[in-house]
GROMACS .gro file of C-alpha atoms in nm:
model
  388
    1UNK     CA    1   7.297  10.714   8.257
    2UNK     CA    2   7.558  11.016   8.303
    3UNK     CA    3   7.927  11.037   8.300
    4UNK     CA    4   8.064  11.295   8.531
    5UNK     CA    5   8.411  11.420   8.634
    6UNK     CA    6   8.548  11.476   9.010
    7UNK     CA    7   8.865  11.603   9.139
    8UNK     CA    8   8.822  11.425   9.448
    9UNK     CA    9   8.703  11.090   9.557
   10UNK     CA   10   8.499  11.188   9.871
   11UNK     CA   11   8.226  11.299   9.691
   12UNK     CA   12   8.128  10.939   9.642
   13UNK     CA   13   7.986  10.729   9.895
   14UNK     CA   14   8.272  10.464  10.026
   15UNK     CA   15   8.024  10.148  10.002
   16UNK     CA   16   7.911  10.231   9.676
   17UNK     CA   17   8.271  10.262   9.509
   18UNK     CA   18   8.387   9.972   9.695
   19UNK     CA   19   8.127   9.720   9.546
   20UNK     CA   20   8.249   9.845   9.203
   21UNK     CA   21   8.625   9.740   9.329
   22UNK     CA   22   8.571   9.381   9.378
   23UNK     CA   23   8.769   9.342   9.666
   24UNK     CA   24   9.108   9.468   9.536
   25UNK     CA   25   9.278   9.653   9.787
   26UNK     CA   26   9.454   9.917   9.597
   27UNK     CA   27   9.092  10.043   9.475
   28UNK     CA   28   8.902  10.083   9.750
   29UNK     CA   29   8.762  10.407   9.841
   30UNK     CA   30   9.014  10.427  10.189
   31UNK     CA   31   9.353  10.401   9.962
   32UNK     CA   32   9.243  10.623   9.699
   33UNK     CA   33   9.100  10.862   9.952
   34UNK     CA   34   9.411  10.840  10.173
   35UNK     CA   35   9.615  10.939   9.865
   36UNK     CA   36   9.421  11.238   9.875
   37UNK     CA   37   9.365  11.368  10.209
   38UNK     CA   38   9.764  11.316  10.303
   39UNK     CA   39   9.892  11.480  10.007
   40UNK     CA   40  10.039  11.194   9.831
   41UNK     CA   41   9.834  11.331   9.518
   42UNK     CA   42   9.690  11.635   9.430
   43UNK     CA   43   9.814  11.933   9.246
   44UNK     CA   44  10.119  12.004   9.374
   45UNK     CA   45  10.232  11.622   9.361
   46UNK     CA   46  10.166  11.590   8.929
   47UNK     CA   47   9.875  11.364   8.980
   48UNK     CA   48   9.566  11.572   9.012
   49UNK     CA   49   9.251  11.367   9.046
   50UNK     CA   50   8.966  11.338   8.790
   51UNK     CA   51   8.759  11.031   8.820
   52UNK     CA   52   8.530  10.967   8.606
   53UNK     CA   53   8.169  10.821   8.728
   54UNK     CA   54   7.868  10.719   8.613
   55UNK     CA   55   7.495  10.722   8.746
   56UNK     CA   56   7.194  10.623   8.683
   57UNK     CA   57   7.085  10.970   8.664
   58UNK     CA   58   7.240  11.337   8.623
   59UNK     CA   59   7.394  11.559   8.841
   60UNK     CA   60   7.585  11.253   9.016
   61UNK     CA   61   7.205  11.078   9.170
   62UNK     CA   62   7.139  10.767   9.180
   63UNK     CA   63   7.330  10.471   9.242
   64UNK     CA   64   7.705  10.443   9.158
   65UNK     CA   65   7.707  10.206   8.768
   66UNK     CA   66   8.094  10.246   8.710
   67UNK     CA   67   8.445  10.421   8.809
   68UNK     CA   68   8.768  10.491   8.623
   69UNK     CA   69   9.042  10.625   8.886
   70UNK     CA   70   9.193  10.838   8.666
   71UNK     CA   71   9.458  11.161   8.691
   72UNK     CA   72   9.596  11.420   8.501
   73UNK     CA   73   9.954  11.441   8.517
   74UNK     CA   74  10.201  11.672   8.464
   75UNK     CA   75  10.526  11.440   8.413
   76UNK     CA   76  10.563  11.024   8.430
   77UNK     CA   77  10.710  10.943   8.764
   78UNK     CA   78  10.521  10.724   8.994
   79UNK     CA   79  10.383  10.481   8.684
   80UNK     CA   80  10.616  10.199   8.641
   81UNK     CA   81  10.512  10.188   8.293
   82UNK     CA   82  10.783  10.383   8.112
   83UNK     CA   83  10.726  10.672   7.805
   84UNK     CA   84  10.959  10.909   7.819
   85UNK     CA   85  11.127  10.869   7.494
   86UNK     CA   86  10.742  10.917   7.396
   87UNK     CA   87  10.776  11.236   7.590
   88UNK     CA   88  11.098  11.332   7.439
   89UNK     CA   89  10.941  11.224   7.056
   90UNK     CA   90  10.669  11.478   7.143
   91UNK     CA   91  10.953  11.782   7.276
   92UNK     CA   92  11.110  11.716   6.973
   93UNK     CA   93  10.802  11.778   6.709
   94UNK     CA   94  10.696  12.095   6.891
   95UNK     CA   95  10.443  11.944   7.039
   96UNK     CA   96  10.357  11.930   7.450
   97UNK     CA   97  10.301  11.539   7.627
   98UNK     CA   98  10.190  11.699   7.935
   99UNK     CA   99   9.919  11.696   8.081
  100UNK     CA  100   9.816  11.341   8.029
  101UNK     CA  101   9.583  11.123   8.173
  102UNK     CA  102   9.621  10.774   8.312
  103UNK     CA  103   9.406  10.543   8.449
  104UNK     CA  104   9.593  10.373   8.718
  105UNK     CA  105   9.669  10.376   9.120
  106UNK     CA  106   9.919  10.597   9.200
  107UNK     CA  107  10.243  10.447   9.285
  108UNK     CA  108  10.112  10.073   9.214
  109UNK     CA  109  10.231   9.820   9.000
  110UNK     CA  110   9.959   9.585   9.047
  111UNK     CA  111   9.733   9.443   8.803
  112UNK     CA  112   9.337   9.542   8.832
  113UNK     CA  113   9.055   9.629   8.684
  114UNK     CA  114   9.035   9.993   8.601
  115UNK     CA  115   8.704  10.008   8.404
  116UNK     CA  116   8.490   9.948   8.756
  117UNK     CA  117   8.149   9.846   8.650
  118UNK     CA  118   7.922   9.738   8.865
  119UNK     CA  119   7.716   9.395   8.928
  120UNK     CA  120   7.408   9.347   8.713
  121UNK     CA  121   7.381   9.652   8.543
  122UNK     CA  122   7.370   9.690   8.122
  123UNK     CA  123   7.793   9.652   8.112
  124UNK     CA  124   7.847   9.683   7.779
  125UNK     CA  125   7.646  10.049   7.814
  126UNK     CA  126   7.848  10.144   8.117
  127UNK     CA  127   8.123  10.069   8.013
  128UNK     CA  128   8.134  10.255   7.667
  129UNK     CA  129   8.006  10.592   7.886
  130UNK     CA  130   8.286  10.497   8.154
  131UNK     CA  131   8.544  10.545   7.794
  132UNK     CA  132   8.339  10.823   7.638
  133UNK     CA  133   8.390  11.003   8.015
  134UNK     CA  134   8.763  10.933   8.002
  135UNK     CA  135   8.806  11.078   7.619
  136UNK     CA  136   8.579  11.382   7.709
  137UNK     CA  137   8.826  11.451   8.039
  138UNK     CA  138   9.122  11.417   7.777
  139UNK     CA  139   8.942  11.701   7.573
  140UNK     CA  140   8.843  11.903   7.886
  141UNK     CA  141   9.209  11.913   7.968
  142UNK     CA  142   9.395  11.948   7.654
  143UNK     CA  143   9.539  11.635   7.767
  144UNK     CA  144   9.786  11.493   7.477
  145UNK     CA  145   9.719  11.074   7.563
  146UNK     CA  146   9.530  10.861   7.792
  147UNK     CA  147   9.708  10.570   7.913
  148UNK     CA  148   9.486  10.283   8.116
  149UNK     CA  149   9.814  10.123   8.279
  150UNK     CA  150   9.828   9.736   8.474
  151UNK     CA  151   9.454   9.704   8.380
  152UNK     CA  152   9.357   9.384   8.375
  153UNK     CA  153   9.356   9.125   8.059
  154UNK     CA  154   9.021   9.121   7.976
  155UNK     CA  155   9.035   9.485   7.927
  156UNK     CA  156   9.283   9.475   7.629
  157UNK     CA  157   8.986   9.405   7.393
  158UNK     CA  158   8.762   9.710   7.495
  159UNK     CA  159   9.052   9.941   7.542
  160UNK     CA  160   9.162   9.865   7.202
  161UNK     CA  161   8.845   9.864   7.031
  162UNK     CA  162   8.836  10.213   7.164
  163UNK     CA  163   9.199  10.296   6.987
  164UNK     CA  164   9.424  10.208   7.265
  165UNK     CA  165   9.754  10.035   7.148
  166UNK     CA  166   9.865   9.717   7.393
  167UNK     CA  167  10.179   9.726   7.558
  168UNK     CA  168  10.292   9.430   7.752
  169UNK     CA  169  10.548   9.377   8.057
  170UNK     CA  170  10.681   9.163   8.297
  171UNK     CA  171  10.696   9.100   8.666
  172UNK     CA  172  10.744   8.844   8.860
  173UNK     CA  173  10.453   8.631   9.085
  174UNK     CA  174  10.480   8.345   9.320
  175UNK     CA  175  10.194   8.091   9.282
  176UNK     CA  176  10.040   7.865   9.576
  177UNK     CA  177  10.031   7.474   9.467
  178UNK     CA  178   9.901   7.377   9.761
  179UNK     CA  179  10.184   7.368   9.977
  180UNK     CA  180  10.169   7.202  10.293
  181UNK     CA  181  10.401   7.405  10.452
  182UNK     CA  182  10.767   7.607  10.308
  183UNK     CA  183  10.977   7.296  10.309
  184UNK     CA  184  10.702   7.155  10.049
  185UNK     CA  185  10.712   7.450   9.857
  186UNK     CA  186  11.138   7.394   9.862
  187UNK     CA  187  11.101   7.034   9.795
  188UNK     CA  188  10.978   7.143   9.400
  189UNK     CA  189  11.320   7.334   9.351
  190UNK     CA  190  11.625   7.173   9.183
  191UNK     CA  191  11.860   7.092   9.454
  192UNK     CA  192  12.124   7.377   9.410
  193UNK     CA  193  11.857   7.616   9.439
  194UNK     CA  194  11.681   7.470   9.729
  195UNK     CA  195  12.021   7.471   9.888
  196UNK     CA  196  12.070   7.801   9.831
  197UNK     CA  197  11.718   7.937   9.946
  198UNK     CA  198  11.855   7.730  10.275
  199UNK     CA  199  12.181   7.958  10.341
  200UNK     CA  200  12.014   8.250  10.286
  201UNK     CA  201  11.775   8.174  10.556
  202UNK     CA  202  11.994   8.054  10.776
  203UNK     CA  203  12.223   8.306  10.773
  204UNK     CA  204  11.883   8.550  10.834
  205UNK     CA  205  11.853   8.293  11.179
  206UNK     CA  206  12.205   8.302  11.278
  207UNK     CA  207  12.235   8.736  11.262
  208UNK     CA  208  11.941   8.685  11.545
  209UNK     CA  209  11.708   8.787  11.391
  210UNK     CA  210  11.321   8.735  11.456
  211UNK     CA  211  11.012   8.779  11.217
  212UNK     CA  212  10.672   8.902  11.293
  213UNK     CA  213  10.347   8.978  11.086
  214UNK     CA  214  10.146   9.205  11.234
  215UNK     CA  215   9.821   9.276  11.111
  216UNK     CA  216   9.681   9.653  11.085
  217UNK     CA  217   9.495   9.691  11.396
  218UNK     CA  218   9.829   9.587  11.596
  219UNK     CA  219  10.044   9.864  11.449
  220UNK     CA  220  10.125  10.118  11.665
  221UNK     CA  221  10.238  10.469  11.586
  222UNK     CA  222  10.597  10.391  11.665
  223UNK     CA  223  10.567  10.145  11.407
  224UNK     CA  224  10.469  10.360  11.154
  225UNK     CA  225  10.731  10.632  11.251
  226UNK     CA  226  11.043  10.316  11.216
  227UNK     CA  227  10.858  10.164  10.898
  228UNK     CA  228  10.856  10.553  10.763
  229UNK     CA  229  11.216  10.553  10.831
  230UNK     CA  230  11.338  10.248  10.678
  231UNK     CA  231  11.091  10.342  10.408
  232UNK     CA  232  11.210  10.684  10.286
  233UNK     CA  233  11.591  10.591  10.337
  234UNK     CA  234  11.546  10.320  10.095
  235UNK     CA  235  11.373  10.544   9.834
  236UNK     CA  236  11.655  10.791   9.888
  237UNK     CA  237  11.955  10.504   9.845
  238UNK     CA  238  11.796  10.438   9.485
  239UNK     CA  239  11.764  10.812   9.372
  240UNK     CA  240  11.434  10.790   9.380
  241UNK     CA  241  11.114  11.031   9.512
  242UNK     CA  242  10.931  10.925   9.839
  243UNK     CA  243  10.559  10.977   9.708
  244UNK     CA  244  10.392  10.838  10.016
  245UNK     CA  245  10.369  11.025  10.392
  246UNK     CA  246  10.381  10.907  10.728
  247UNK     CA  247  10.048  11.023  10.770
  248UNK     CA  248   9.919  10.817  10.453
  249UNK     CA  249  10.046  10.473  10.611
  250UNK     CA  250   9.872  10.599  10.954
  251UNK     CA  251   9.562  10.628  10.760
  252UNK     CA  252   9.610  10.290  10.581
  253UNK     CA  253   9.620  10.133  10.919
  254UNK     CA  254   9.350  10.339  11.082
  255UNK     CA  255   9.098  10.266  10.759
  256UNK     CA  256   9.216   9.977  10.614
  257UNK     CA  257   9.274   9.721  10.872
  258UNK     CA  258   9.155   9.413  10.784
  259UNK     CA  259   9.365   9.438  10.408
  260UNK     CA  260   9.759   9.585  10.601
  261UNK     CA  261  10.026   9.367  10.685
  262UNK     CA  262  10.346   9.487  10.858
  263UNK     CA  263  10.647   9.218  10.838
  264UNK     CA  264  10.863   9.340  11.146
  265UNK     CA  265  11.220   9.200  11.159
  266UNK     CA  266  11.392   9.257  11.514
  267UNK     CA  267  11.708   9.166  11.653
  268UNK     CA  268  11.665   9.208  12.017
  269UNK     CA  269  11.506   9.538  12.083
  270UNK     CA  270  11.631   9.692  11.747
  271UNK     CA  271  11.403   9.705  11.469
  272UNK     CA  272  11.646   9.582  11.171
  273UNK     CA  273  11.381   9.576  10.885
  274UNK     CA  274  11.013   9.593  10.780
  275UNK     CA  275  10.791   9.562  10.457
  276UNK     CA  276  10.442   9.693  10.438
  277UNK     CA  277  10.188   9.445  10.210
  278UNK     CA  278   9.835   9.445  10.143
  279UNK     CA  279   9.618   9.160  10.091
  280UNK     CA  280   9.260   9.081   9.984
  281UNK     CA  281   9.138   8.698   9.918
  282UNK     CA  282   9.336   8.544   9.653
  283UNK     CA  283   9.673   8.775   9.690
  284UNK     CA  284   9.916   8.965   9.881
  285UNK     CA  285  10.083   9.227   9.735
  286UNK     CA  286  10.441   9.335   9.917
  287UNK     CA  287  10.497   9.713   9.864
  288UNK     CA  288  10.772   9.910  10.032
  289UNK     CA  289  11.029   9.782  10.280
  290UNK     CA  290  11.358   9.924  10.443
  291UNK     CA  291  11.623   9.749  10.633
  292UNK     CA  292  11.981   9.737  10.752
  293UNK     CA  293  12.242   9.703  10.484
  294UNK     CA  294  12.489   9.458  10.696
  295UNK     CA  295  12.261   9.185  10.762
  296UNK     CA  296  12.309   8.951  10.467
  297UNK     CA  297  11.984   8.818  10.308
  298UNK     CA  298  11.808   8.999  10.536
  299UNK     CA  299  11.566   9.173  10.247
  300UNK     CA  300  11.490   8.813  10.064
  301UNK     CA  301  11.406   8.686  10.404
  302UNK     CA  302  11.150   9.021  10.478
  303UNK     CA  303  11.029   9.049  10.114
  304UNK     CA  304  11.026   8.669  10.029
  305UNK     CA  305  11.049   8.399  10.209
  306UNK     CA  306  10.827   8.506  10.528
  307UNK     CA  307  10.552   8.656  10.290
  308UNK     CA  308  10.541   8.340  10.143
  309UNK     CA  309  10.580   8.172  10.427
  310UNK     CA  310  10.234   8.381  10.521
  311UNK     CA  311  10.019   8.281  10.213
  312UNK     CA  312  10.056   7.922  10.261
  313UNK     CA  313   9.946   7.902  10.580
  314UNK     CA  314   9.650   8.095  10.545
  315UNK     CA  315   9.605   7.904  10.167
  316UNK     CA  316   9.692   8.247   9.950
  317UNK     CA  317   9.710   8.193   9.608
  318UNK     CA  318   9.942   8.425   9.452
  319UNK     CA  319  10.211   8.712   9.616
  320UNK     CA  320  10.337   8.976   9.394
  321UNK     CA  321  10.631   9.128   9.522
  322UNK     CA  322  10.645   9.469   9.322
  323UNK     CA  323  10.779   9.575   8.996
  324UNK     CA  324  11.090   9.380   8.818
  325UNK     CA  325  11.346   9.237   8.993
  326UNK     CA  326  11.481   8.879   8.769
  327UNK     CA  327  11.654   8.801   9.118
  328UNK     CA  328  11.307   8.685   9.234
  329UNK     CA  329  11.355   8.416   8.930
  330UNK     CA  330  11.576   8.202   9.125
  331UNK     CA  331  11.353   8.215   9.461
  332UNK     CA  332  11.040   8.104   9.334
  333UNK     CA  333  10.876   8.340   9.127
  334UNK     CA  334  10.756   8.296   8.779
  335UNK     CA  335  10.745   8.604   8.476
  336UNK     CA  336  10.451   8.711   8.382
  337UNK     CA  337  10.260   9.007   8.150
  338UNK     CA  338  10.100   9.275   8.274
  339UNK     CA  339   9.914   9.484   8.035
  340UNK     CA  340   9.856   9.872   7.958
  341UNK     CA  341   9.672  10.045   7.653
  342UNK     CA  342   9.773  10.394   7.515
  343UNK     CA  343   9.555  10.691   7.322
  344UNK     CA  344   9.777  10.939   7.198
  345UNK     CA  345   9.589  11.232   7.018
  346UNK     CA  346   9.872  11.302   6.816
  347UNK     CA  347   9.784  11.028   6.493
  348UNK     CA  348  10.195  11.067   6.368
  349UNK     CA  349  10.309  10.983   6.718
  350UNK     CA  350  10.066  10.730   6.726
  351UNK     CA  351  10.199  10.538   6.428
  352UNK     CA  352  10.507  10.555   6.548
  353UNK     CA  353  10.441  10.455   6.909
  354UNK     CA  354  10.255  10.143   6.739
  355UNK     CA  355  10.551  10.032   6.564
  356UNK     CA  356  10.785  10.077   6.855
  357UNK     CA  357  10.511   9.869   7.077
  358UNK     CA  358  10.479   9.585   6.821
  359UNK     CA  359  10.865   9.530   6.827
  360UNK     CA  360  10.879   9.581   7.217
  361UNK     CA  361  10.605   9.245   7.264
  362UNK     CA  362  10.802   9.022   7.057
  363UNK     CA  363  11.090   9.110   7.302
  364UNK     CA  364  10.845   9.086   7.615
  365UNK     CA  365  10.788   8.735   7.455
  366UNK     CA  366  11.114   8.621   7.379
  367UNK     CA  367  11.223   8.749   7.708
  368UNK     CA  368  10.946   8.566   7.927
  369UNK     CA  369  11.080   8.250   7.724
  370UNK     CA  370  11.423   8.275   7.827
  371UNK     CA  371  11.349   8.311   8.189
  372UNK     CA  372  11.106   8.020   8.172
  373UNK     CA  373  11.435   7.823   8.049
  374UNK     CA  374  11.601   7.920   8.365
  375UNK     CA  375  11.337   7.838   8.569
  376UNK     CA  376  11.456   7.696   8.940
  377UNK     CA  377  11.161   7.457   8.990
  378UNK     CA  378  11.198   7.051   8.874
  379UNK     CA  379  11.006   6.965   8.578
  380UNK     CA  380  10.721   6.852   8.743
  381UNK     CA  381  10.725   7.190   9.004
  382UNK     CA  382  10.751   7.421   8.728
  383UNK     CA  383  10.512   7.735   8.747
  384UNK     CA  384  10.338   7.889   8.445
  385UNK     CA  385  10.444   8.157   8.233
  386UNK     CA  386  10.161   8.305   8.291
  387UNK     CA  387  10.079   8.495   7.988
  388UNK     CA  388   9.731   8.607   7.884
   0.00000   0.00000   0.00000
């Protein structure tokens, strides 16, 4: 059993990384891959590519045992897990933070496993050469921390054992209960808040405006070029850096079919909004949208209420809707943690990044209580916390 390192996915076979993904979207071979070959990451991006694999035997034969996406970066944008007063504490003792490493999906908030092991194999062995592979790319790199962010919960015992400190957020998920159909789903709010979910629909209907999911295979290159559109002048009205390329969301449509989903909002023959998502079998995940500023409500309506609208009628468990956002409180969705686990090299820093991560999860906590307190649901509607 061998632990190697590449610097790009294609040298692995697609169906042998994908049975290590277990069905999660933003890990399949296609995403990752499509990250790559449209310049999304790479060296000139800050997120250079250094997976770590492991086979069966040397030299990268045999079958595929386990995975770690990992990258070596040379700043902390595109994370969503935030360090850069760890960055600055670093400046400030001489020392350099970058290069790091983090095990994650570029540009993705969403929880999954990132220690990919694979069915019926020795686990417990894979997995400690899957963290031995990690530490030794931290040491070929002179990288100064190795940060495994949104990995999943059962992770946080491994990672730790292995030195990581936990860290702890929050987001915001909406949960299926069964729901018949949306006014079911409304009939568990308290009645100002069902009200209000109301208006802002309505006033969605009564700009004319229509709604339609479209699956990959029926989107066409001009709706890539207006979703592109809406999508970088959205990134651009929040200051922020448009990672992904027209040509990546081509390729996610092209390879990915089955797992795209473009909401389309139209009034008449103007396109006045859209929102990509992904989906596998128990979730959708809603990542980037654009739309017209005028049109009130219009992005709860695309980001929201038609997703969810979506997963109940084909019985989907659970939409996340991206990163933060307490607004989503009051339509339906519940806080939650999401987890990440640090290695910094540097044992002072690390001491002090332990203290400072102790005091932030009693604050998560407290936090995630509060918003429980203000949940919109009536008693007997009310969602989980979802902590754990």
């Amino acid at each position: 059993m061998y632990a190697t390192i590449l610097d790009n996915l294609s040298a692995v076979r697609p169906d042998q990384w994908n049975r290590l993904a277990g069905g999660n979207p933003f890990l399949q071979h296609e995403f990752l891959t499509a990250l790559e070959r449209t310049g999304c990451v790479g060296d000139d991006t800050g997120w250079r590519p250094c997976h770590v694999v492991v086979h069966a035997d040397g030299a990268g034969r045999g079958p595929l045992l386990g995975a770690v996406p990992l990258y070596l970066k040379y700043h902390s944008y595109g994370e969503y897990v935030f360090d850069w007063s760890w960055a600055d504490a670093y400046t400030r003792s001489g020392r350099a933070y970058y290069p790091k490493l983090v095990a994650a999906v570029p540009f993705t908030p969403a929880t999954g496993r990132r220690l990919l092991i694979a069915d019926g194999v020795a686990g417990a062995r894979v997995e400690r050469q899957l963290l031995e592979g990690a530490r030794a790319a931290a040491d070929r790199y002179d990288a100064s921390s190795l940060h495994w962010l949104f990995h999943s919960a059962e992770e946080s015992r491994p990672l730790a054992a292995d030195g990581g400190l936990a860290r702890v957020g929050c987001q915001f998920h909406w949960t299926n209960r069964g729901y018949r159909d949306f006014d079911d789903f409304l009939a568990t709010f308290k009645s100002d808040k069902r009200n209000s979910i109301r208006r802002e629909r309505r006033r969605v209907r009564e700009a004319d405006v229509q709604f339609e999911v479209l699956p990959g295979a029926a989107i066409t290159g001009a709706l890539w070029d207006a979703f592109n559109r809406f999508y970088r002048t959205t990134i651009h009205a929040h200051g922020g850096i448009p990672y992904l390329t027209r040509a990546f969301f081509q390729a996610l449509g092209e390879t990915m079919a089955e797992r795209v989903l473009l909401i389309v909002a139209r009034r008449q023959r103007e396109y006045v909004a859209m929102a990509l998502c992904l989906r596998d079998e128990q979730a959708l995940y809603g990542r980037y949208w654009g739309g017209r500023p005028d049109i009130r409500d219009l992005h709860f309506e695309t980001c929201y209420y038609t997703p969810i609208e979506y997963c109940i009628a084909r019985g989907i468990a659970r939409y996340e809707a991206g990163a933060q956002g307490e607004h989503k409180l009051a339509r339906g969705f519940a806080p939650v943690q999401t987890h990440s686990s640090h290695w910094l090299r540097d044992v002072r820093l690390r001491g002090a990044v332990a203290d400072f991560l102790l005091r932030e999860q009693g604050h998560v906590g407290h936090y995630i209580d509060e918003l429980n307190e203000h949940s919109p649901f009536r008693r007997a509607g009310a969602q989980s916390d979802g902590r754990g």
